[in-house]
Structure formats: C-alpha cells, structure tokens
Amino acid sequence: MLKMFKKLFLISLVIFVLSFTFFALINPLITNAYTITEELSIIGDLNISGTEVTLGSETFNQGKYMSFNLNQGGSKIYDDVHLHISTDDYLFLESRERVFVTTDLEV
C-alpha cells in the first residue's frame, strides 16, 4: 500500500512540475507573442506598389552621376550637378499640407 502511495505521489509530482513548466515558462511566451501582434497597427493607408527603384550603372562604372530609374516608362531622377526629375507624362507633388518651393520657379 505504501509503495502504491509513493508511486501515485511521484506521478502527481511529475504532472505538477510539467504543468508548472508550461504555465510559468511557456504560457508567458505565447501571451507575449499575442500581445506583440495586438500592438502592431498601421495608422492611415498602407500603399505598396510594384515599382522598383534601381541605381543606374553609370554611377559605378564611369563615375558620372547617380540615376534612379523608376521602371515606369521614361521616369527617372538624376543629379548631374543639377537635380533632374524626368517623367514621360504627368508629375504629381503630393502633400497633406503644403508644397514649398524655396527658390525662383520658372514654368
């Protein structure tokens, strides 16, 4: 009878230790994972486009100016002492408030 009681006590102790390990060590990790995802939020719109900006090869090969080809027709941005924003159709400058031009503007 005493041997059976010791076996039952040992099994209960093992179950307690495993339960404690789960709830004390593993459960907080799971809870924190859910907390992190609950705190992740995006305010406003999230815009993802398929345009890939690439550096022009002339920047590295010939030491000329840096060029960003926007891979959308003829649109590119480059600086050859003067900053150029080149587009093949429309150019939009968008801002929620104002667009400032801090030098003389010629149209």
CSV table of C-alpha atoms in Angstrom, one decimal:
chain,number,residue,atom,x,y,z
A,1,MET,CA,0.0,0.0,0.0
A,2,LEU,CA,2.8,2.4,0.9
A,3,LYS,CA,4.5,1.6,-2.4
A,4,MET,CA,1.4,2.4,-4.3
A,5,PHE,CA,1.0,5.7,-2.4
A,6,LYS,CA,4.6,6.6,-3.3
A,7,LYS,CA,4.0,5.8,-7.0
A,8,LEU,CA,0.9,7.9,-7.0
A,9,PHE,CA,2.6,10.8,-5.3
A,10,LEU,CA,5.5,10.6,-7.7
A,11,ILE,CA,3.2,10.7,-10.7
A,12,SER,CA,1.3,13.6,-9.2
A,13,LEU,CA,4.5,15.5,-8.6
A,14,VAL,CA,5.7,14.9,-12.2
A,15,ILE,CA,2.3,16.2,-13.5
A,16,PHE,CA,2.6,19.2,-11.3
A,17,VAL,CA,6.1,20.0,-12.5
A,18,LEU,CA,5.1,19.7,-16.1
A,19,SER,CA,2.0,21.9,-15.6
A,20,PHE,CA,4.1,24.5,-13.7
A,21,THR,CA,6.7,24.4,-16.5
A,22,PHE,CA,4.0,25.1,-19.2
A,23,PHE,CA,2.1,27.8,-17.3
A,24,ALA,CA,5.1,29.5,-15.8
A,25,LEU,CA,7.6,29.4,-18.6
A,26,ILE,CA,5.8,28.6,-21.9
A,27,ASN,CA,2.5,30.4,-21.5
A,28,PRO,CA,4.0,33.9,-21.0
A,29,LEU,CA,5.9,33.4,-24.2
A,30,ILE,CA,2.7,32.6,-26.0
A,31,THR,CA,0.9,35.5,-24.3
A,32,ASN,CA,3.7,37.9,-25.2
A,33,ALA,CA,3.5,36.8,-28.8
A,34,TYR,CA,-0.2,37.7,-28.9
A,35,THR,CA,0.5,41.0,-27.1
A,36,ILE,CA,3.1,41.9,-29.8
A,37,THR,CA,0.6,41.2,-32.6
A,38,GLU,CA,-2.1,43.1,-30.8
A,39,GLU,CA,0.1,46.2,-30.5
A,40,LEU,CA,1.0,46.1,-34.2
A,41,SER,CA,-1.1,48.7,-36.0
A,42,ILE,CA,-1.0,50.8,-39.2
A,43,ILE,CA,-2.3,54.3,-38.9
A,44,GLY,CA,-3.7,55.6,-42.2
A,45,ASP,CA,-3.3,54.0,-45.5
A,46,LEU,CA,-0.7,51.5,-46.4
A,47,ASN,CA,0.4,51.8,-50.0
A,48,ILE,CA,2.6,49.1,-51.6
A,49,SER,CA,3.5,49.5,-55.2
A,50,GLY,CA,5.3,47.3,-57.7
A,51,THR,CA,7.8,50.0,-58.8
A,52,GLU,CA,11.4,49.0,-58.1
A,53,VAL,CA,14.0,51.8,-57.9
A,54,THR,CA,17.3,50.8,-59.4
A,55,LEU,CA,20.6,52.6,-59.4
A,56,GLY,CA,22.0,53.5,-62.8
A,57,SER,CA,25.1,51.6,-63.9
A,58,GLU,CA,26.9,54.8,-64.9
A,59,THR,CA,27.2,55.7,-61.2
A,60,PHE,CA,29.7,52.9,-60.5
A,61,ASN,CA,31.2,52.1,-63.9
A,62,GLN,CA,32.1,55.6,-65.3
A,63,GLY,CA,32.0,57.8,-62.2
A,64,LYS,CA,29.2,60.0,-63.6
A,65,TYR,CA,26.0,61.0,-61.8
A,66,MET,CA,23.7,58.9,-59.8
A,67,SER,CA,20.4,57.9,-61.5
A,68,PHE,CA,17.2,56.3,-60.2
A,69,ASN,CA,15.3,54.6,-62.9
A,70,LEU,CA,11.7,54.1,-61.7
A,71,ASN,CA,11.0,51.4,-64.4
A,72,GLN,CA,7.7,53.1,-65.4
A,73,GLY,CA,8.2,54.4,-68.9
A,74,GLY,CA,10.8,57.2,-69.1
A,75,SER,CA,10.6,58.3,-65.4
A,76,LYS,CA,13.9,58.9,-63.6
A,77,ILE,CA,15.6,61.1,-61.1
A,78,TYR,CA,19.2,62.0,-61.6
A,79,ASP,CA,21.7,64.7,-60.5
A,80,ASP,CA,24.4,65.9,-62.9
A,81,VAL,CA,25.2,69.0,-60.8
A,82,HIS,CA,21.5,70.0,-61.2
A,83,LEU,CA,18.7,67.8,-59.9
A,84,HIS,CA,16.5,66.4,-62.6
A,85,ILE,CA,13.1,64.8,-62.1
A,86,SER,CA,12.2,63.4,-65.5
A,87,THR,CA,8.8,61.9,-66.3
A,88,ASP,CA,7.1,60.7,-69.6
A,89,ASP,CA,3.7,62.1,-68.8
A,90,TYR,CA,2.5,63.7,-65.5
A,91,LEU,CA,4.3,64.8,-62.4
A,92,PHE,CA,2.4,65.0,-59.1
A,93,LEU,CA,3.8,66.6,-56.0
A,94,GLU,CA,1.5,65.4,-53.2
A,95,SER,CA,1.4,66.7,-49.7
A,96,ARG,CA,-1.3,66.7,-46.9
A,97,GLU,CA,-0.5,70.3,-46.1
A,98,ARG,CA,1.7,72.4,-48.5
A,99,VAL,CA,4.4,72.1,-51.1
A,100,PHE,CA,7.2,74.7,-50.6
A,101,VAL,CA,9.5,75.9,-53.4
A,102,THR,CA,12.4,77.8,-51.8
A,103,THR,CA,13.9,79.3,-54.9
A,104,ASP,CA,12.7,81.1,-58.1
A,105,LEU,CA,10.3,78.9,-60.0
A,106,GLU,CA,10.2,79.0,-63.8
A,107,VAL,CA,7.3,77.4,-65.6
